[in-house]
PDB file of C-alpha atoms (C1' of nucleotides) in Angstrom:
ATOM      1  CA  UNK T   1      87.220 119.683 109.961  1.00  0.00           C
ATOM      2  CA  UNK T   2      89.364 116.617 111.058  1.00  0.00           C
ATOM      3  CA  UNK T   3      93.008 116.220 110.177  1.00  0.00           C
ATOM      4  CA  UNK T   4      94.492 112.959 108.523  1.00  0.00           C
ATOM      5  CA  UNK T   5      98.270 111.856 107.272  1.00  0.00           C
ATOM      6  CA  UNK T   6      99.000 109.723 104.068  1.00  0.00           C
ATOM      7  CA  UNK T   7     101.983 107.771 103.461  1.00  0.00           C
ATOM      8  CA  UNK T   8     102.918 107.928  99.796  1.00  0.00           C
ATOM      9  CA  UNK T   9     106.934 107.121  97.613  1.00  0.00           C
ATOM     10  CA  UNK T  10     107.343 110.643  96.582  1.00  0.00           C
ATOM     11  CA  UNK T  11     107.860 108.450  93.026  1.00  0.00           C
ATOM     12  CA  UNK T  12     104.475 107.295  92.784  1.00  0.00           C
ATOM     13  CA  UNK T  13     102.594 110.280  94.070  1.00  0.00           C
ATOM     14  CA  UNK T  14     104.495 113.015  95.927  1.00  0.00           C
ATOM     15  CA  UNK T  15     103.600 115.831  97.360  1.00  0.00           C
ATOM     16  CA  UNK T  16     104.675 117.436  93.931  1.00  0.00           C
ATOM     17  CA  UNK T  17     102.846 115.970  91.653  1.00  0.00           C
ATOM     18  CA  UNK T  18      99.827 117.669  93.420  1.00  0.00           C
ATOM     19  CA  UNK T  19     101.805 120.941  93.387  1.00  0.00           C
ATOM     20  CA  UNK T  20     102.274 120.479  89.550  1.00  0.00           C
ATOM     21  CA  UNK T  21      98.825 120.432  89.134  1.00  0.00           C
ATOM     22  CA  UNK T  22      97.161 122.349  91.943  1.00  0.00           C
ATOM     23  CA  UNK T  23      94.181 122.668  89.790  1.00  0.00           C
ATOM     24  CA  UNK T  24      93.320 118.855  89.623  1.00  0.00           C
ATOM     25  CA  UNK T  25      92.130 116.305  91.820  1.00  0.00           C
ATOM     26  CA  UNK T  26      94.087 113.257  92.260  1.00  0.00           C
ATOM     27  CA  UNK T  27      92.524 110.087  93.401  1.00  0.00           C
ATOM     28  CA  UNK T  28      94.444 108.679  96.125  1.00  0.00           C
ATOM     29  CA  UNK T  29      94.004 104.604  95.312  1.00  0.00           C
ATOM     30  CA  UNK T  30      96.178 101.592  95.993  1.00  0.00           C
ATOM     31  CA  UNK T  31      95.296 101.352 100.276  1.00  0.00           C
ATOM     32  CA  UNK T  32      94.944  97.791 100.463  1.00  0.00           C
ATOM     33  CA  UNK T  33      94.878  98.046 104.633  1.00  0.00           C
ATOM     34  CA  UNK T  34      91.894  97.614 106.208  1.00  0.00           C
ATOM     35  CA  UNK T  35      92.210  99.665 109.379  1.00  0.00           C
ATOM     36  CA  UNK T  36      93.554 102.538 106.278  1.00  0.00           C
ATOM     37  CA  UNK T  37      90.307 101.767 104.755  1.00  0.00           C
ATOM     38  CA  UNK T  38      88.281 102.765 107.314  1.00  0.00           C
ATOM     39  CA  UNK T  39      90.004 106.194 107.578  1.00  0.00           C
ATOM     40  CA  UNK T  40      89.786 106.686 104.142  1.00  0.00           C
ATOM     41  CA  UNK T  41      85.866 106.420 105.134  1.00  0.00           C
ATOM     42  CA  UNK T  42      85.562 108.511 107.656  1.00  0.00           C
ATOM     43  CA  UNK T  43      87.055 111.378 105.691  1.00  0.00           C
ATOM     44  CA  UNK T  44      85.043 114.411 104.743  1.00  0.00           C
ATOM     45  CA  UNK T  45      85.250 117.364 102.328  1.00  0.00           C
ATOM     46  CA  UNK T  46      87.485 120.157 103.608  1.00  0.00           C
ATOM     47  CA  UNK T  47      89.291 117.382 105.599  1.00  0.00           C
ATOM     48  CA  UNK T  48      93.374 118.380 105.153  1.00  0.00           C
ATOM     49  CA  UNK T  49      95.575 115.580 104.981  1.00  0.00           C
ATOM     50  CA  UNK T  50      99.565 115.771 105.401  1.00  0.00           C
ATOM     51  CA  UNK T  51     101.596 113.713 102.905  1.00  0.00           C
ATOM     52  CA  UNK T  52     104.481 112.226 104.021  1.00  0.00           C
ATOM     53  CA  UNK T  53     106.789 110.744 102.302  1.00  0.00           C
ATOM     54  CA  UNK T  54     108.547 107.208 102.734  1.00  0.00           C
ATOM     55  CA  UNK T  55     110.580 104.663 101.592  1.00  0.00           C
ATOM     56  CA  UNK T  56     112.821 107.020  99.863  1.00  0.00           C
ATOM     57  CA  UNK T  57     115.992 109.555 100.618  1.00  0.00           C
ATOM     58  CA  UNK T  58     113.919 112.360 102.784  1.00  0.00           C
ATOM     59  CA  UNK T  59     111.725 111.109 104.823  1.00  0.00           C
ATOM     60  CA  UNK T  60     109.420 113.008 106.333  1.00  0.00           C
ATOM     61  CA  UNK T  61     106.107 115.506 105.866  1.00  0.00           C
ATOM     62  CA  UNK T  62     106.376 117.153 102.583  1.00  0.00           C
ATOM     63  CA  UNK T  63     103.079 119.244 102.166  1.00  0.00           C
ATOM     64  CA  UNK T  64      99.404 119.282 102.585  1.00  0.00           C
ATOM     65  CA  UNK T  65      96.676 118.209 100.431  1.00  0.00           C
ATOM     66  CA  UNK T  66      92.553 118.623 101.137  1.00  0.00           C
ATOM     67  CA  UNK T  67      89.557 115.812 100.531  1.00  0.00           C
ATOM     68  CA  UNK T  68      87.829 117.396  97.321  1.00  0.00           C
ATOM     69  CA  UNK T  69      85.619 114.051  96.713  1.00  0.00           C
ATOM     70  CA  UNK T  70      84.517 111.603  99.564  1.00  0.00           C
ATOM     71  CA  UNK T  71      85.064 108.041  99.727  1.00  0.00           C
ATOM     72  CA  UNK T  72      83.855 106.055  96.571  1.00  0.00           C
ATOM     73  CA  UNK T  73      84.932 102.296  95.389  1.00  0.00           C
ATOM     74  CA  UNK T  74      88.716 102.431  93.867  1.00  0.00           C
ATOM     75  CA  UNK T  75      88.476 101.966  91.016  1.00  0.00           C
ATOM     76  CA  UNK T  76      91.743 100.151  90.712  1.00  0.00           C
ATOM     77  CA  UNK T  77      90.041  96.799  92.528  1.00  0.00           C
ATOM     78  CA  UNK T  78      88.461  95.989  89.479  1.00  0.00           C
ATOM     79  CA  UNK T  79      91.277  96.424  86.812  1.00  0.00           C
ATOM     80  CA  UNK T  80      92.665  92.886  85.769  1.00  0.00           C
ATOM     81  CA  UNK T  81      95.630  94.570  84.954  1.00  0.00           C
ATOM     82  CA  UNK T  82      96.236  96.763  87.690  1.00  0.00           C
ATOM     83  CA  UNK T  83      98.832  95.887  90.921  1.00  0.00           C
ATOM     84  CA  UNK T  84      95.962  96.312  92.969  1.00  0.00           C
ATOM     85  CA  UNK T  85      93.304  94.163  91.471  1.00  0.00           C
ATOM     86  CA  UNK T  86      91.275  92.230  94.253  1.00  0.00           C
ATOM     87  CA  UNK T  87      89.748  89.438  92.308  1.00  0.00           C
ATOM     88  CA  UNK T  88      87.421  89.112  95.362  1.00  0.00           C
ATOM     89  CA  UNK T  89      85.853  92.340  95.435  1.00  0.00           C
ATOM     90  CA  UNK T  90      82.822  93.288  93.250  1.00  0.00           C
ATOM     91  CA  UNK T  91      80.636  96.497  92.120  1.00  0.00           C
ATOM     92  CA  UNK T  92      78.045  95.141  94.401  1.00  0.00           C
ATOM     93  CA  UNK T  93      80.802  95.097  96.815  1.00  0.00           C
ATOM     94  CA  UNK T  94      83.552  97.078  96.873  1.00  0.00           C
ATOM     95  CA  UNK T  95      85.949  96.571  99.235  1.00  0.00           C
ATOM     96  CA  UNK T  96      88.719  99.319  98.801  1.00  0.00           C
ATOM     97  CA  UNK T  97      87.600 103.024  98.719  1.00  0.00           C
ATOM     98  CA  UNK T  98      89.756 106.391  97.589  1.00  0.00           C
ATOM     99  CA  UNK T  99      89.136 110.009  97.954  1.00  0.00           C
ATOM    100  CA  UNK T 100      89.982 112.466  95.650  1.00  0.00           C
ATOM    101  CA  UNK T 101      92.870 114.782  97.142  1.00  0.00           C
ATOM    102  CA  UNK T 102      93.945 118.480  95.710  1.00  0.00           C
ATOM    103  CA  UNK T 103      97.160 120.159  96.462  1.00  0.00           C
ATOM    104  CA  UNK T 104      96.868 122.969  99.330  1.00  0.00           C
ATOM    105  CA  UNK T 105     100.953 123.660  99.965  1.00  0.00           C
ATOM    106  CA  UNK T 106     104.286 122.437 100.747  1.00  0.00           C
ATOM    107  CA  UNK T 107     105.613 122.886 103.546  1.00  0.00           C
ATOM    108  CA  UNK T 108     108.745 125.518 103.680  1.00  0.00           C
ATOM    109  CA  UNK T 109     110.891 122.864 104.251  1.00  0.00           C
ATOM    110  CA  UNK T 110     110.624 118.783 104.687  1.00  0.00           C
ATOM    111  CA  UNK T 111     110.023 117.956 108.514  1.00  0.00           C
ATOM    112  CA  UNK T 112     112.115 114.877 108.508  1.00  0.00           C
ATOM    113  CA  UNK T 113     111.012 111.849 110.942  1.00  0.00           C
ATOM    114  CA  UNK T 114     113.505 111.957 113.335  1.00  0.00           C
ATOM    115  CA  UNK T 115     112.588 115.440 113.967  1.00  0.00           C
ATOM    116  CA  UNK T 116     109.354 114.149 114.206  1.00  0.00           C
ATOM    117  CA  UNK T 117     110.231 111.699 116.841  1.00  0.00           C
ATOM    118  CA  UNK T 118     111.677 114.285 118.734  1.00  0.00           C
ATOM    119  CA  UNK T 119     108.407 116.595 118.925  1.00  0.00           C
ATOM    120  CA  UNK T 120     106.595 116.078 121.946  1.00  0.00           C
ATOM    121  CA  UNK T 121     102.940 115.902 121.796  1.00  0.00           C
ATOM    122  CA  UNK T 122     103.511 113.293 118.728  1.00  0.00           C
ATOM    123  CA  UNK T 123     103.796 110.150 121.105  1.00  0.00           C
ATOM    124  CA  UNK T 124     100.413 109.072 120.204  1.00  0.00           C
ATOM    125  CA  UNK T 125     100.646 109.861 116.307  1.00  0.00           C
ATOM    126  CA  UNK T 126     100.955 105.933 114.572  1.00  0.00           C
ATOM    127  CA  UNK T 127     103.858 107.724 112.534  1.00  0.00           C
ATOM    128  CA  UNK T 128     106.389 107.538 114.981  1.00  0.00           C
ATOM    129  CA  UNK T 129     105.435 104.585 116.818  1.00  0.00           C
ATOM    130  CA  UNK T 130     107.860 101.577 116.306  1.00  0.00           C
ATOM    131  CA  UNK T 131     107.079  99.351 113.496  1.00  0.00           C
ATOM    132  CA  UNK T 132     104.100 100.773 112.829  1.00  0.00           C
ATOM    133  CA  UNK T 133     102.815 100.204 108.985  1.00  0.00           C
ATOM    134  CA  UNK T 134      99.200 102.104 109.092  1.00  0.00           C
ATOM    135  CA  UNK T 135      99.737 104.100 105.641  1.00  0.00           C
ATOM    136  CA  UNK T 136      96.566 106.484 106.510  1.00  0.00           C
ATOM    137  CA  UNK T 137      96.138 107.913 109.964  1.00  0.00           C
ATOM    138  CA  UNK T 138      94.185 110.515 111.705  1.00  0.00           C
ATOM    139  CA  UNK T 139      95.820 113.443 113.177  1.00  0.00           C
ATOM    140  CA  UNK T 140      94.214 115.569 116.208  1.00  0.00           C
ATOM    141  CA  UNK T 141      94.027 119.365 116.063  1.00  0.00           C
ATOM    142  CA  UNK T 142      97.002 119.745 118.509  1.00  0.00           C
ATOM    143  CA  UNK T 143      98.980 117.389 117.008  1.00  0.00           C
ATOM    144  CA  UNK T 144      98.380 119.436 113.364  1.00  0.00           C
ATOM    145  CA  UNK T 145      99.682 122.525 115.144  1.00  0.00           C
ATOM    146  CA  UNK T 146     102.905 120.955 117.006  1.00  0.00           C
ATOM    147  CA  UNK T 147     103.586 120.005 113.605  1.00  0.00           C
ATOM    148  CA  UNK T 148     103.162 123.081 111.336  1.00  0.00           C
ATOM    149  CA  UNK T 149     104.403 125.026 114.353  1.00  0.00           C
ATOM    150  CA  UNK T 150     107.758 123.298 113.327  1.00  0.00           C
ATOM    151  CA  UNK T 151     107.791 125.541 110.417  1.00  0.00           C
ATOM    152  CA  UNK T 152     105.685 128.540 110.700  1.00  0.00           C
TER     153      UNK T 152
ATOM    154  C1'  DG N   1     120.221  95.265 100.555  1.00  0.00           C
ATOM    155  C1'  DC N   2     119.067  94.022 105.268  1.00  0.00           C
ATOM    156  C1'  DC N   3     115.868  92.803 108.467  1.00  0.00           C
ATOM    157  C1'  DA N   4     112.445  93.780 112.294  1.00  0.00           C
ATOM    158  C1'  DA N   5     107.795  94.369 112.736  1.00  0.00           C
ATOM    159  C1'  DC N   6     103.565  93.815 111.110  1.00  0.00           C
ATOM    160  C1'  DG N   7      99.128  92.059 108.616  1.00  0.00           C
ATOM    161  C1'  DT N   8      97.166  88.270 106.177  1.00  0.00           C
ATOM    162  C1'  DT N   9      96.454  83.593 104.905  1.00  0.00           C
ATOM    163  C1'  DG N  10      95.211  79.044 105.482  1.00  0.00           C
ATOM    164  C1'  DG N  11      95.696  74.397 107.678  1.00  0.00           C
ATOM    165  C1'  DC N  12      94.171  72.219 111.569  1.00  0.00           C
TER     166       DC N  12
ATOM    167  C1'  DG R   1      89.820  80.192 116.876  1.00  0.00           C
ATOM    168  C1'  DC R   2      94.732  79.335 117.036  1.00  0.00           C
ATOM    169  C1'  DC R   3      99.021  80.120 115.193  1.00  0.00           C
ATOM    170  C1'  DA R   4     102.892  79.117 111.917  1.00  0.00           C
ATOM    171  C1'  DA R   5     104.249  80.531 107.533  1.00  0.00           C
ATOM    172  C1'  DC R   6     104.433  83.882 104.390  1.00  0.00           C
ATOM    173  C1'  DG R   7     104.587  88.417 102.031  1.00  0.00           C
ATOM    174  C1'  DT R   8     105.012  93.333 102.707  1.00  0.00           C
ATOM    175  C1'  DT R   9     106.375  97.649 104.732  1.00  0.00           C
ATOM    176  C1'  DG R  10     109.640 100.875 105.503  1.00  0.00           C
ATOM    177  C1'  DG R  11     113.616 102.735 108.238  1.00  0.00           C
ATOM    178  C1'  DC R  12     118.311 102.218 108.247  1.00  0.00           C
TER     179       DC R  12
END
DNA sequence: GCCAACGTTGGC
DNA sequence: GCCAACGTTGGC
């Protein structure tokens, strides 16, 4: 089972809207990245995925989620209406994929970035790396434990 | 709200 | 294929 992190506003789809509905799957849609594409991808059922949470007043890894559904088009690419149209991408030819995500837990408390960037082990994770953007990243087994060490 | 860092676009 | 211009991300 690999490990992953997803970079989401708590607004748009936190880690409690999953909580609220623990029950459902939620697609995950909107990654318009290509290298976060490609992740998306290479995700498999059973695959558990942090959620962090950004561009907002706590930042830092709220919970954890799990791949219920594997990668299939996003369905958002094709709606006129939608922020994330792609006028350039077809049925025949999808070019931006989701995964279905279900809620697993929150975390007992919010590990904040700067904690984060304090962890060692972590140097490698894209998170904490300056200026990096990537919105879906993998995460290796010992970096999944440094972090939920922080609050088991 | 600012702005540094980044990814993408498009002219050449 | 280069690279300047542009738009976006995301921490602060």
């Amino acid at each position: 089972m690999a490990h992953w992190l997803m970079k989401t506003e708590p607004d748009e789809c936190g880690i409690d809207d999953f909580a609220q509905a623990p029950e459902t799957a939620i697609t995950w849609d909107g990654v318009r990245n290509y290298q976060a594409r490609n992740f998306i991808k290479a995700m498999s059922a059973g695959d558990e995925v942090f959620i962090y949470h950004s561009s907002c007043k706590h930042i830092g890894i709220a919970g954890v989620v799990k791949v219920v559904k594997t990668a299939f088009p996003d369905p958002t690419q094709f709606h006129p209406d939608s922020p994330y149209f792609d006028e350039k991408s077809t049925r025949d030819n999808p070019r931006w994929q989701s995964v279905d995500l279900r809620f697993v837990s929150k975390l007992p408390r919010l590990i904040p970035l700067n904690e984060l960037k304090t962890l060692p082990g972590l140097e490698e994770l894209a998170l904490v790396k300056r200026g990096s953007r990537l919105s879906v990243m993998p995460v290796s087994a010992e970096q999944w434990q440094i972090i939920l060490r922080q609050v088991s």
